[in-house]
Structures are given as structure tokens and as C-alpha cells.
Short mmCIF file of C-alpha atoms and ligand atoms in Angstrom, two decimals:
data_model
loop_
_atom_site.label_atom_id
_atom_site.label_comp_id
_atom_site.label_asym_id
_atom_site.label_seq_id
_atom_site.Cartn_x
_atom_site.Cartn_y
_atom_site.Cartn_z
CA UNK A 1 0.00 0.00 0.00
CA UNK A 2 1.17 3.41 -0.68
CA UNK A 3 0.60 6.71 1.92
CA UNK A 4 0.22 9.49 0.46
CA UNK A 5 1.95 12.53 2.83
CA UNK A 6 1.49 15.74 1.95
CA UNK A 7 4.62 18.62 2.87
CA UNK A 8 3.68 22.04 2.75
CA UNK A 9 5.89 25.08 2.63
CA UNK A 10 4.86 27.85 5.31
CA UNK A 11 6.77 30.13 6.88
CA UNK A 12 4.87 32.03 9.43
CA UNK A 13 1.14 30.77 11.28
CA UNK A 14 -0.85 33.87 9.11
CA UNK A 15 0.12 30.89 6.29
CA UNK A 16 -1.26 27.73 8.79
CA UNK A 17 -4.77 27.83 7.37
CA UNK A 18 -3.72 28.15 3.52
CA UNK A 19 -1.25 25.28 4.06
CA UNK A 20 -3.11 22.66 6.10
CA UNK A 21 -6.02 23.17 3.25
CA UNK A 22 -3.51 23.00 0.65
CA UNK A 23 -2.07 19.73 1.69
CA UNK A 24 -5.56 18.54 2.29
CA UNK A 25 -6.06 19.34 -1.21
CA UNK A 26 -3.32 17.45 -2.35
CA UNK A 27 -4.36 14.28 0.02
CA UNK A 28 -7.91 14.25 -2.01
CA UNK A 29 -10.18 16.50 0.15
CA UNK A 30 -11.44 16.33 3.69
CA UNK A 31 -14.56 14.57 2.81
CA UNK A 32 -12.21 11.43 2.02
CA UNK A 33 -11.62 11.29 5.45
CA UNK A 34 -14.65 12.22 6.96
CA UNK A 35 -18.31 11.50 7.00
CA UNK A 36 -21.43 14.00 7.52
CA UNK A 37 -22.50 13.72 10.88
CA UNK A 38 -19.30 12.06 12.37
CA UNK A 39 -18.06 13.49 15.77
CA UNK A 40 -14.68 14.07 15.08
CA UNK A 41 -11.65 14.13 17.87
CA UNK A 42 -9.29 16.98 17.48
CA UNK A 43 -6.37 16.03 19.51
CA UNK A 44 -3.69 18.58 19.46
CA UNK A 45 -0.29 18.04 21.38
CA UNK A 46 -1.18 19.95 24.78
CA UNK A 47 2.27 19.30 26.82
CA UNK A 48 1.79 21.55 29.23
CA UNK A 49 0.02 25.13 29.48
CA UNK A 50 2.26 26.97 27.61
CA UNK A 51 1.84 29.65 25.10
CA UNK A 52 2.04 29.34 21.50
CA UNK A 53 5.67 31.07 20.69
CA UNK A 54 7.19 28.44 23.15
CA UNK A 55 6.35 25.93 20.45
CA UNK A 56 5.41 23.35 23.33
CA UNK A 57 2.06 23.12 21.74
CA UNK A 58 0.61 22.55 18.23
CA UNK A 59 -0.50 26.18 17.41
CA UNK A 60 -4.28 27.44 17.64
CA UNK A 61 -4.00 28.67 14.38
CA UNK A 62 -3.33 24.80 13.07
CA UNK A 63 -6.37 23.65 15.39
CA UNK A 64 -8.28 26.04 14.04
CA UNK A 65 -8.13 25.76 10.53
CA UNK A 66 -9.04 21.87 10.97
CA UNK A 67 -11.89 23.12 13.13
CA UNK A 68 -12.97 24.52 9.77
CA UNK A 69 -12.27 21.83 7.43
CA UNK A 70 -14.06 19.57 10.27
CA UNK A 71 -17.30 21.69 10.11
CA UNK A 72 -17.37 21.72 6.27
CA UNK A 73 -17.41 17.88 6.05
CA UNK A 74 -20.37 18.67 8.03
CA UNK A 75 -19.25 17.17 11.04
CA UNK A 76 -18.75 17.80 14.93
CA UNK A 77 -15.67 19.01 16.38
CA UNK A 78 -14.73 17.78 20.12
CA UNK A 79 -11.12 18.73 20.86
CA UNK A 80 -8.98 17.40 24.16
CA UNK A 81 -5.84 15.80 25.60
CA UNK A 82 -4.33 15.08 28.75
CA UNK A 83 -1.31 16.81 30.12
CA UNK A 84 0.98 14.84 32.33
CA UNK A 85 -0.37 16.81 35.22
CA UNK A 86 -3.33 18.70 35.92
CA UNK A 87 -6.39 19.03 33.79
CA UNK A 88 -6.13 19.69 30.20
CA UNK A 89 -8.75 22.18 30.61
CA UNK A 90 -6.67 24.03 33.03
CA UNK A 91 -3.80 23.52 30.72
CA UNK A 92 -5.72 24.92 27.57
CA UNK A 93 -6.04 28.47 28.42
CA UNK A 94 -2.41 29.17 28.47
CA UNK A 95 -1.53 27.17 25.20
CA UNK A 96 -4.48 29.05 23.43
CA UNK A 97 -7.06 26.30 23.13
CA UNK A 98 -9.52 27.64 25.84
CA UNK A 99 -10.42 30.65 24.08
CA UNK A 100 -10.15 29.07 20.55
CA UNK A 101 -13.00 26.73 21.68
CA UNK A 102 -15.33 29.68 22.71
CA UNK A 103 -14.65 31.12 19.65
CA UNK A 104 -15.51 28.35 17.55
CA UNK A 105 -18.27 27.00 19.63
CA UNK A 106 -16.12 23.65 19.88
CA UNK A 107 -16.67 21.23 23.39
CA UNK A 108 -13.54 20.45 25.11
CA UNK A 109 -13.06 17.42 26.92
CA UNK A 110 -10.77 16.42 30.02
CA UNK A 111 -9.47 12.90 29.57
CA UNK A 112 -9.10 12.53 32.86
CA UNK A 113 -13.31 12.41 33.41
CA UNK A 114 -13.88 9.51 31.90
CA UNK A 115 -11.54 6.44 30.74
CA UNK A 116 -11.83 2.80 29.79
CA UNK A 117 -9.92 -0.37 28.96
CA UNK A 118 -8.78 -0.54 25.43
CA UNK A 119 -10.82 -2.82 23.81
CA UNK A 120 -9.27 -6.18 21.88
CA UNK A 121 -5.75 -8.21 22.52
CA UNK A 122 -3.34 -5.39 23.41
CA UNK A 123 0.13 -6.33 23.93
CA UNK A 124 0.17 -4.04 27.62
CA UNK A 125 -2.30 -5.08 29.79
CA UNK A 126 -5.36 -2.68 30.92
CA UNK A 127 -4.41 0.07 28.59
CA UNK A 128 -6.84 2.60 30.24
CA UNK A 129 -7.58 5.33 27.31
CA UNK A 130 -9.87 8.48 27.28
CA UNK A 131 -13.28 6.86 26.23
CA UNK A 132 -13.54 10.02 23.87
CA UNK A 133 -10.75 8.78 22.15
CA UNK A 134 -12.33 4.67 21.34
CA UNK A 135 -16.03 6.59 20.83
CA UNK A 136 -15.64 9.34 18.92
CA UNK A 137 -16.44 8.27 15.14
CA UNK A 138 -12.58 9.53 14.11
CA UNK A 139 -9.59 11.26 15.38
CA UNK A 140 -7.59 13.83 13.63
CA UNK A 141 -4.19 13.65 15.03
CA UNK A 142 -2.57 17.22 15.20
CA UNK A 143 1.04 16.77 16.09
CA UNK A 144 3.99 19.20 17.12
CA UNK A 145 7.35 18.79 15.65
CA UNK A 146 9.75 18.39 18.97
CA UNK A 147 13.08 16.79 19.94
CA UNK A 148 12.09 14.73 22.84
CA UNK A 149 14.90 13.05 25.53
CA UNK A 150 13.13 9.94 25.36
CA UNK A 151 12.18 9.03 21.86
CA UNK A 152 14.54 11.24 20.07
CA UNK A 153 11.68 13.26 18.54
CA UNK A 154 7.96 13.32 19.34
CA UNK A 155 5.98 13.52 16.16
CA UNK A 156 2.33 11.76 15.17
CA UNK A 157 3.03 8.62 16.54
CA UNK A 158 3.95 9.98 20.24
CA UNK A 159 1.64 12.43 20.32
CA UNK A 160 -1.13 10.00 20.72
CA UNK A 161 0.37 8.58 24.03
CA UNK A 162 -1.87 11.54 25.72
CA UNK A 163 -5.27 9.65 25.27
CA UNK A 164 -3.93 7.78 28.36
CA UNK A 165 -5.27 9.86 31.04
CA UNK A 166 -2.87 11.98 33.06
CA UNK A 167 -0.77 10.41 35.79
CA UNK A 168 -1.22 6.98 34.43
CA UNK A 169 1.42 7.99 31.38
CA UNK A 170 3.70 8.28 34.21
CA UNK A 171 2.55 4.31 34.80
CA UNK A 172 3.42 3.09 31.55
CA UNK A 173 6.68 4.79 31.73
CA UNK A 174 7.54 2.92 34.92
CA UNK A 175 6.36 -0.76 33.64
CA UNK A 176 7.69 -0.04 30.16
CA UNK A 177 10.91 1.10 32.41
CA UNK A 178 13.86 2.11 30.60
CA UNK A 179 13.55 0.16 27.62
CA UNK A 180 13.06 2.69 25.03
CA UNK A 181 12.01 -0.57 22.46
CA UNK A 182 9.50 -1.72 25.35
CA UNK A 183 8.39 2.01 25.50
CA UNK A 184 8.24 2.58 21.92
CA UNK A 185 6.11 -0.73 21.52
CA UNK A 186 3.45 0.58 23.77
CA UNK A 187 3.12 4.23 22.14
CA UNK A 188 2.46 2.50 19.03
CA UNK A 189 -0.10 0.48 20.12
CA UNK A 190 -1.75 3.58 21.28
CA UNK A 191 -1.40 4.94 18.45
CA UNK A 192 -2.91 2.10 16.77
CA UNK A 193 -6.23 1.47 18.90
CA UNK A 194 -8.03 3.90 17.08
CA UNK A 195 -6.19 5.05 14.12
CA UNK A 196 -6.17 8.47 13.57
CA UNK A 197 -7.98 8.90 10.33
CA UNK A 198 -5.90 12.39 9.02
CA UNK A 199 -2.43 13.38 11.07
CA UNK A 200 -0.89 17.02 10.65
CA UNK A 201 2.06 17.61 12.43
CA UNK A 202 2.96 21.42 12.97
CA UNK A 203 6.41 22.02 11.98
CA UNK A 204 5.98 25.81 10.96
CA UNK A 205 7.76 26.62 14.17
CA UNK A 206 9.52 23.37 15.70
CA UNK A 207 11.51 22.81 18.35
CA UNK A 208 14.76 21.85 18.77
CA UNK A 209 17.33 21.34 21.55
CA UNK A 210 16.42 20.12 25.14
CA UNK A 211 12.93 19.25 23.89
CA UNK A 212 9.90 18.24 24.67
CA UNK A 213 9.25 21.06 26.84
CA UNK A 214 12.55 23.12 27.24
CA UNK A 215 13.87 23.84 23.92
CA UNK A 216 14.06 26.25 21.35
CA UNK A 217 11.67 27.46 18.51
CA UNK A 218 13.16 26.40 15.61
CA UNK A 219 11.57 27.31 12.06
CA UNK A 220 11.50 24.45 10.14
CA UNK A 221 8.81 25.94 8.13
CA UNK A 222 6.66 22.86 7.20
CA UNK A 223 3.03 21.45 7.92
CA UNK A 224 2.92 17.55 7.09
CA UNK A 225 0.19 16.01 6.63
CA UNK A 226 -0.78 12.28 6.35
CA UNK A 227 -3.19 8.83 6.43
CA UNK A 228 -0.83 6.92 8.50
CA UNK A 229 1.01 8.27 11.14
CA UNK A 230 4.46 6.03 11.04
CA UNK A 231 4.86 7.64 7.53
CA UNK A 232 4.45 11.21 8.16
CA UNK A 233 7.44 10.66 10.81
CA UNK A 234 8.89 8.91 8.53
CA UNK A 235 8.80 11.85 5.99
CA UNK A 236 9.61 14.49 9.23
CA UNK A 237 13.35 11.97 9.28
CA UNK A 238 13.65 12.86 6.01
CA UNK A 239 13.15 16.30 6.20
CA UNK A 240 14.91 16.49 9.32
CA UNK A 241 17.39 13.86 8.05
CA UNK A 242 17.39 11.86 10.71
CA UNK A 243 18.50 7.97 10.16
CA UNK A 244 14.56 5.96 11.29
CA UNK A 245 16.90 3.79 13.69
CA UNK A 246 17.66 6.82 15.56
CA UNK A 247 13.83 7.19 16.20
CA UNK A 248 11.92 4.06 18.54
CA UNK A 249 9.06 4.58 17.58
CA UNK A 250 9.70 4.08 14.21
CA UNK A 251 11.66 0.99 14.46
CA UNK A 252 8.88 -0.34 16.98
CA UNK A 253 6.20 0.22 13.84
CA UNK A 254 8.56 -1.05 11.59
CA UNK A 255 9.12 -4.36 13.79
CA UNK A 256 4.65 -4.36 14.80
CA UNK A 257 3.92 -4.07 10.85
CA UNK A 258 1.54 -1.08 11.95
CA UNK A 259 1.99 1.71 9.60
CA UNK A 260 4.87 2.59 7.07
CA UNK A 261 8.28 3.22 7.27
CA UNK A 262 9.73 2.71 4.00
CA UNK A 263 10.09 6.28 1.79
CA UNK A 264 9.05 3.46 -1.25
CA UNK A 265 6.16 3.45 -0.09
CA UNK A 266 5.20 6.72 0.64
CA UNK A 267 4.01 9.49 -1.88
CA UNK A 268 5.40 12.27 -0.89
CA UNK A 269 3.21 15.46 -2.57
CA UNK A 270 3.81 19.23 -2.45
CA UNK A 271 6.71 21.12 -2.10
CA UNK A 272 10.32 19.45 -2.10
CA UNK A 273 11.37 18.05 1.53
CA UNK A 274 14.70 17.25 0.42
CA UNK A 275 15.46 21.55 -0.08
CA UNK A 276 14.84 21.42 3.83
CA UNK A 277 17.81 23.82 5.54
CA UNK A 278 18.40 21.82 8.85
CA UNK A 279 21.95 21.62 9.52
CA UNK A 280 21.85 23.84 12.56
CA UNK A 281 18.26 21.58 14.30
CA UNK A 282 19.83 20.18 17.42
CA UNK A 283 18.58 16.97 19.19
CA UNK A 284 18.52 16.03 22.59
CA UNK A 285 21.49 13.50 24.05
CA UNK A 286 19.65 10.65 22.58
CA UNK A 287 19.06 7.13 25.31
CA UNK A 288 20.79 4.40 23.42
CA UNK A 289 19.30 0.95 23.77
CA UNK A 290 19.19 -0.04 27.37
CA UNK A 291 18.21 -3.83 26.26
CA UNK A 292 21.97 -4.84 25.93
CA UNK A 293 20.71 -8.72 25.33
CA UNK A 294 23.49 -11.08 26.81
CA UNK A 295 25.36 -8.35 27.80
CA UNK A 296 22.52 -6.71 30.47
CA UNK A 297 24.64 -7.29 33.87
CA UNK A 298 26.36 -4.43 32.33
CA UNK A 299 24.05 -2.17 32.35
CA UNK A 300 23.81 -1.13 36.15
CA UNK A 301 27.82 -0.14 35.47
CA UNK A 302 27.54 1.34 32.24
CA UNK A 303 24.31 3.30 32.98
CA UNK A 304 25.27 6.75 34.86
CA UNK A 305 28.08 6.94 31.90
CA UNK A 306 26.31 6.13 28.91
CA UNK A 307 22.60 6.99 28.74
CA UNK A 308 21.33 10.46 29.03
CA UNK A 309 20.36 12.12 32.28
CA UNK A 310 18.15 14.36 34.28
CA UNK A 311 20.17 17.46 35.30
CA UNK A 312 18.75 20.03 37.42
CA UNK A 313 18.96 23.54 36.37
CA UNK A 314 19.03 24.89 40.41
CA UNK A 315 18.87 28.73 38.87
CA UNK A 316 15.81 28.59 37.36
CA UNK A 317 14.08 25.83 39.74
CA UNK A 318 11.30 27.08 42.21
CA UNK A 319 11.47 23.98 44.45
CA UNK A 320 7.23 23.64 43.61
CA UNK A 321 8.22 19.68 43.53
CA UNK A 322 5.71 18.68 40.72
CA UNK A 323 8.79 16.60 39.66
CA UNK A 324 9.04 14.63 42.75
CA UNK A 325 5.23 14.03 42.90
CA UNK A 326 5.23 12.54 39.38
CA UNK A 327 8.98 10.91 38.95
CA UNK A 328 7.20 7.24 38.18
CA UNK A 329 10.57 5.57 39.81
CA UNK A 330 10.38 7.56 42.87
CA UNK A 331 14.28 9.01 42.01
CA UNK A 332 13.96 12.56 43.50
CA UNK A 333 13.45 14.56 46.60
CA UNK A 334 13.82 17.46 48.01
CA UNK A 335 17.43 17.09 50.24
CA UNK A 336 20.12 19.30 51.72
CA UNK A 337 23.21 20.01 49.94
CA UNK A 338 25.95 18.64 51.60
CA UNK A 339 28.03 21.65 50.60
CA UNK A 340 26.25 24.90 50.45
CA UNK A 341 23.53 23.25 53.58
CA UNK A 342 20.47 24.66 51.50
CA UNK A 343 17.70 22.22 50.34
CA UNK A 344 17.83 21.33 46.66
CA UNK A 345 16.20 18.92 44.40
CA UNK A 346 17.96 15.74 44.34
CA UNK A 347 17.74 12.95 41.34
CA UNK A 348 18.58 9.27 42.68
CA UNK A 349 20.58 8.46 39.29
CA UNK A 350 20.80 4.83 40.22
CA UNK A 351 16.78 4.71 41.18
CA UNK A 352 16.05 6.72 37.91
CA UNK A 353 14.17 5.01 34.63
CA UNK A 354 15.26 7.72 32.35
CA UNK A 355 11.49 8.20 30.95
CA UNK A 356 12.41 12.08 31.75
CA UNK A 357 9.12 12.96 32.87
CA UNK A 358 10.24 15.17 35.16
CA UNK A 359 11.60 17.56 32.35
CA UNK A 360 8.47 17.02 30.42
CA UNK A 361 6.33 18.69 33.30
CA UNK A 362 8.81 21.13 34.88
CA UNK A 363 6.68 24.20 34.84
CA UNK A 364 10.26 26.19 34.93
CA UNK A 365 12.10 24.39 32.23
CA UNK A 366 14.72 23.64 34.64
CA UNK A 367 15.42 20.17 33.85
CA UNK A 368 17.60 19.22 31.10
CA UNK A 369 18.67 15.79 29.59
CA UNK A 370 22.29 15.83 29.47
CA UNK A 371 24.38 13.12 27.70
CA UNK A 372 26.12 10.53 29.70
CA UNK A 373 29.60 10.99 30.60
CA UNK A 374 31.07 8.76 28.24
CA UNK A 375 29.21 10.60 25.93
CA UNK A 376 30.87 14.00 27.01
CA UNK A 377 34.47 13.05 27.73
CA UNK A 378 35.26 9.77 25.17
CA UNK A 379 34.38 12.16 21.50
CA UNK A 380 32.80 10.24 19.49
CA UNK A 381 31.61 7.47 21.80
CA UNK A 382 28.94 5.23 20.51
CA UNK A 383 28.33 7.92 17.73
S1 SF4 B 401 9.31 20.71 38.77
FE1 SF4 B 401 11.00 22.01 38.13
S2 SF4 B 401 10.75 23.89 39.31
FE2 SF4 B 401 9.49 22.33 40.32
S3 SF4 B 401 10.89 21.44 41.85
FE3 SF4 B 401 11.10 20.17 40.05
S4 SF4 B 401 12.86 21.07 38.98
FE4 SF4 B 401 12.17 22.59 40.45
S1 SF4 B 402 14.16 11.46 37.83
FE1 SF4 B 402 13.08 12.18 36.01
S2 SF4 B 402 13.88 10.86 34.38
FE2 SF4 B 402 14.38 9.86 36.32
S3 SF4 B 402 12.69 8.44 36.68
FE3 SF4 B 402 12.21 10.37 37.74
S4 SF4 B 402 10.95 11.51 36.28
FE4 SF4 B 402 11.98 9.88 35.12
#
């Protein structure tokens, strides 16, 4: 089968509207994807509260223009996600959302209210899922183009890992652990529940660096726009170039058969990804593969050197402890400082999954994932 994945030039969010129609265009209309009457799932990537020009969160002006192709199908709009703490509600006024859905009339719904147990064989056990998310008659999946700590970038395919309700992500990244494979398995299952039927990822302004949460705008200037959600982040590697084995989640599609991760296979339309400027788009200190096979009693030693860490930017923290209530390992607390004799925030490297929650939902941005320090000291180490 062949995915068609649209790639649309736009270089500011005045251009948002023109470009998600055009590359709707190009994918054969809205009303291929959509029929009258449907309610429709608009599930934007809603981090944290944070305002548009941080580039946490898919822009309003994205959601917004869907909201409009979604009404002129002649369907219902619902739009919601589930930040890793609080409410999305709560989280939806700073990031924009709030007042877009007063605007547009559109109902917003907290995942949190109301969950059930994926339905069918699932490979993890009691998924528990926003029941918006299995009953709503489709999903458009409206993505933000990030570097993430974790999973190298977050992109379609991650983006649906917030229809599990709020503190129970921070589950799954304890009983997936550190096994970014294991991990990546799991998102792509979620993904996979309820396919999203049309998945736009918002890569006008990106972000690079110490992503998901604590990184830099960075304009890559594209909307992409897809059936299946493997290939758009298959086509966002490309763009980005980025080798697919750098990102799990693809690998874990590729290895599940869900979705498509061969360029073969996927019709690329628009304008020309390859003419993408990138060479300055940092990444995070990416977590090698902690499954080391035979070789696992090694891990323990190799660890603290190797994989990427949690690092506490004490300048900018407020000591709220948000981290320490949601660290899914229970690696950090609040301790004195041996040497200055003032409490700080402490991360228990040895206790610590490396699922870097805890810079995900810093309201301060004052966690960053630093490489290991093999990484730093050996150049060239496992590069
Ligand atoms: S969440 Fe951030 S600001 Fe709050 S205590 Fe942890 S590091 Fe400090
Ligand atoms: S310290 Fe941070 S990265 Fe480590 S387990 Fe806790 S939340 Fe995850």
C-alpha cells in the first residue's frame, strides 16, 4: 500500500490555514476522510500550558483551521488531551485552546473524566484510554514537531500517548521502564487502537534542543500532513534527516507491521522536503538501547556513563516539587546540599528510569537531559 503525505511550505502561522487546506487538497479532500455527521476528535499536542511562541504546543491557528475543514465535512468538532499533570482544561487556556473553543463554539473534553480499557488483545495489559478517544467516530491527530529526551523526537506517533489519562502515562513509563524498544512498543499500540484517520504535524515553528518542553523554537517551516502516522514521521526523518533507527518509535512500527516506514512506499506530494535547511536543528542527548541482550549485567555499570540524564537547572528551579510528585521511579526529593547546607532537588541516578518525565512537566524548564559521561568526555563514543 502506498501513503500518500502531503509537505507544505509555510513560513509564518498567518500561512497555517492556507497550508493545512492545501495539503488537504493534495491528500484528495477532507470529505475522504470524513463522513457527515461524524463526531470528530481533534487532539492537538497539549504538553503543558504553555503559550504558543514556546512551540510546546501545536499552534491554535493549526487547530483552528481543521476546526474549519471539520465543520465543512459537516461534522462535529470535540477537541482534548491530557497533560501529564493537571487538567487539560486548566492547561488549555495558556496554550491558546480555551479561548479558541469559545470562539468556535467547539466542546472540550478532560481525559481525565472519563476512561476505559482498550478494547481487543493489546500487547500491555489494561491500557486505560480516554473513552472520547475509542467513541468518537474519528480522530484527527494534530502533532507538534519536537526533539524529545526519550524518543529522540515526538511527532504523530507519540503524540497519541496523551489519550492515556494523566498520571497513568507516568505508569506506563515505569512498567515499560527504561527500555526505550519496550516504550516505543506501547506508544504505538496507542497509536494504533483507534487510528487516527488524518495526522498534521505542525512544523511551521519546531523545536529543537532540550525538547519536549525546554527547547528552542526552531523554524522548520513545514506542515505535514498524512493517512498513516508512522509515515508522516517517517517523511519528518527525512526532512529532518534523521536515520529511522535513531527514532523508537519508528523501528517499533517497523518491527509491529503497523503503519509505514519505507520512503518506497510513501508518496510524498507538495513542495520538495529534500530543499529542507536543517543543519543547525539540534537533538537532545539521545538514550541508546538499554536492552543490551546477553550483555545486560552491564548495564547497572555502564548506565550513569552512557545513557542520558536528568540534570537540574538549580537557577531557574522554584522547588514547587511537581517533579518529585510525578517521577514514576520515585528518584527525586527534596534534600540538603551537603556543601552549600540549603535544600535542593535531588535525582537518585541509580533509582532513575530515564522516561524524563520530570523535564516534560517542569513548569520552569529547569530540567535538562544531558548526555552521559562517556558521551561528554570519550568524543565520538557510541556515535
Ligand atoms: S518541577 Fe521544576 S521547578 Fe518544580 S521542583 Fe522540580 S525542577 Fe524545580
Ligand atoms: S528522575 Fe526524572 S527521568 Fe528519572 S525516573 Fe524520575 S521523572 Fe523519570
Amino acid at each position: 500500500m502506498i501513503y500518500k503525505t502531503a509537505v507544505i511550505k509555510a513560513f509564518n502561522y498567518d500561512e497555517a490555514e492556507s497550508a493545512v487546506r492545501r495539503a488537504l487538497d493534495l491528500l484528495g479532500g477532507i470529505d475522504r476522510f470524513l463522513k457527515p455527521g461524524w463526531k470528530v476528535l481533534i487532539k492537538p499536542n497539549l504538553l503543558a500550558g504553555a503559550p504558543p511562541e514556546k512551540c510546546v504546543t501545536t499552534h491554535p491557528f493549526v487547530v483552528r483551521a481543521v476546526v474549519n475543514l471539520v465543520r465543512e465535512a459537516g461534522c462535529v468538532p470535540v477537541m482534548g488531551d491530557s497533560p501529564s499533570i493537571g487538567t487539560g482544561s486548566f492547561h488549555a487556556k495558556k496554550a491558546g485552546y480555551a479561548q479558541l473553543c469559545r470562539e468556535m463554539e467547539v466542546e472540550w473534553v478532560d481525559f481525565e473524566d472519563d476512561s476505559v480499557t482498550a478494547p481487543g488483545k493489546t500487547a500491555f495489559k489494561k491500557l486505560e484510554v480516554a473513552r472520547i478517544a475509542m467513541e468518537a467516530d474519528a480522530i484527527i491527530n494534530l502533532a507538534k514537531v519536537k526533539t524529545h529526551g526519550q524518543t529522540y523526537l515526538t511527532l504523530a506517533v507519540k503524540n497519541m500517548f496523551g489519550i492515556i489519562p494523566g498520571v497513568r502515562k507516568a505508569q506506563w513509563h515505569l512498567s515499560a521502564g527504561a527500555d526505550a524498544v519496550q516504550f516505543s512498543k506501547m506508544l504505538v499500540e496507542v497509536c494504533y487502537l483507534h487510528k487516527p484517520v488524518l495526522n498534521i504535524a505542525d512544523g511551521i515553528m519546531a523545536m529543537d534542543g532540550n525538547g519536549p518542553s525546554a527547547g528552542n523554537p526552531y523554524p522548520l517551516n513545514y506542515i505535514i500532513a498524512g493517512e498513516d502516522p508512522t509515515a508522516v514521521d517517517r517523511v519528518i526523518c527525512y526532512i529532518l534527516k534523521v536515520k529511522p533507527s535513531k527514532v523508537p518509535t519508528l523501528a517499533a512500527a517497523q518491527l509491529m507491521g503497523l503503519g509505514e516506514t519505507r520512503l518506497d512506499n510513501i508518496e510524498i506530494m507538495g513542495d520538495d522536503p529534500a530543499e529542507a535547511k536543517v543543519d543547525d536543528f539540534r537533538f537532545c542527548g539521545q538514550l541508546p538501547p538499554i536492552d543490551m541482550g546477553r550483555f545486560n549485567f552491564l548495564v547497572p555499570l555502564v548506565k550513569n556513563g552512557v545513557i542520558s540524564q536528568p540534570k537540574v537547572d538549580y537557577d531557574k528551579c522554584d522547588q514547587c516539587q511537581q517533579c518529585i510528585e510525578h517521577c514514576p521511579a520515585e528518584a527525586m526529593e527534596l534534600s540538603p546540599d551537603g556543601r552549600k547546607g540549603i535544600e535542593r532537588i535531588k535525582i537518585e541516578l541509580d533509582e532513575c528510569i530515564r522516561c524524563y518525565c520530570c523535564s516534560e512537566i517542569c513548569p520552569e524548564g529547569a530540567i535538562s537531559v544531558k548526555q552521559g559521561w562517556m558521551w561528554r568526555r570519550v568524543p565520538g563514543f557510541l556515535k
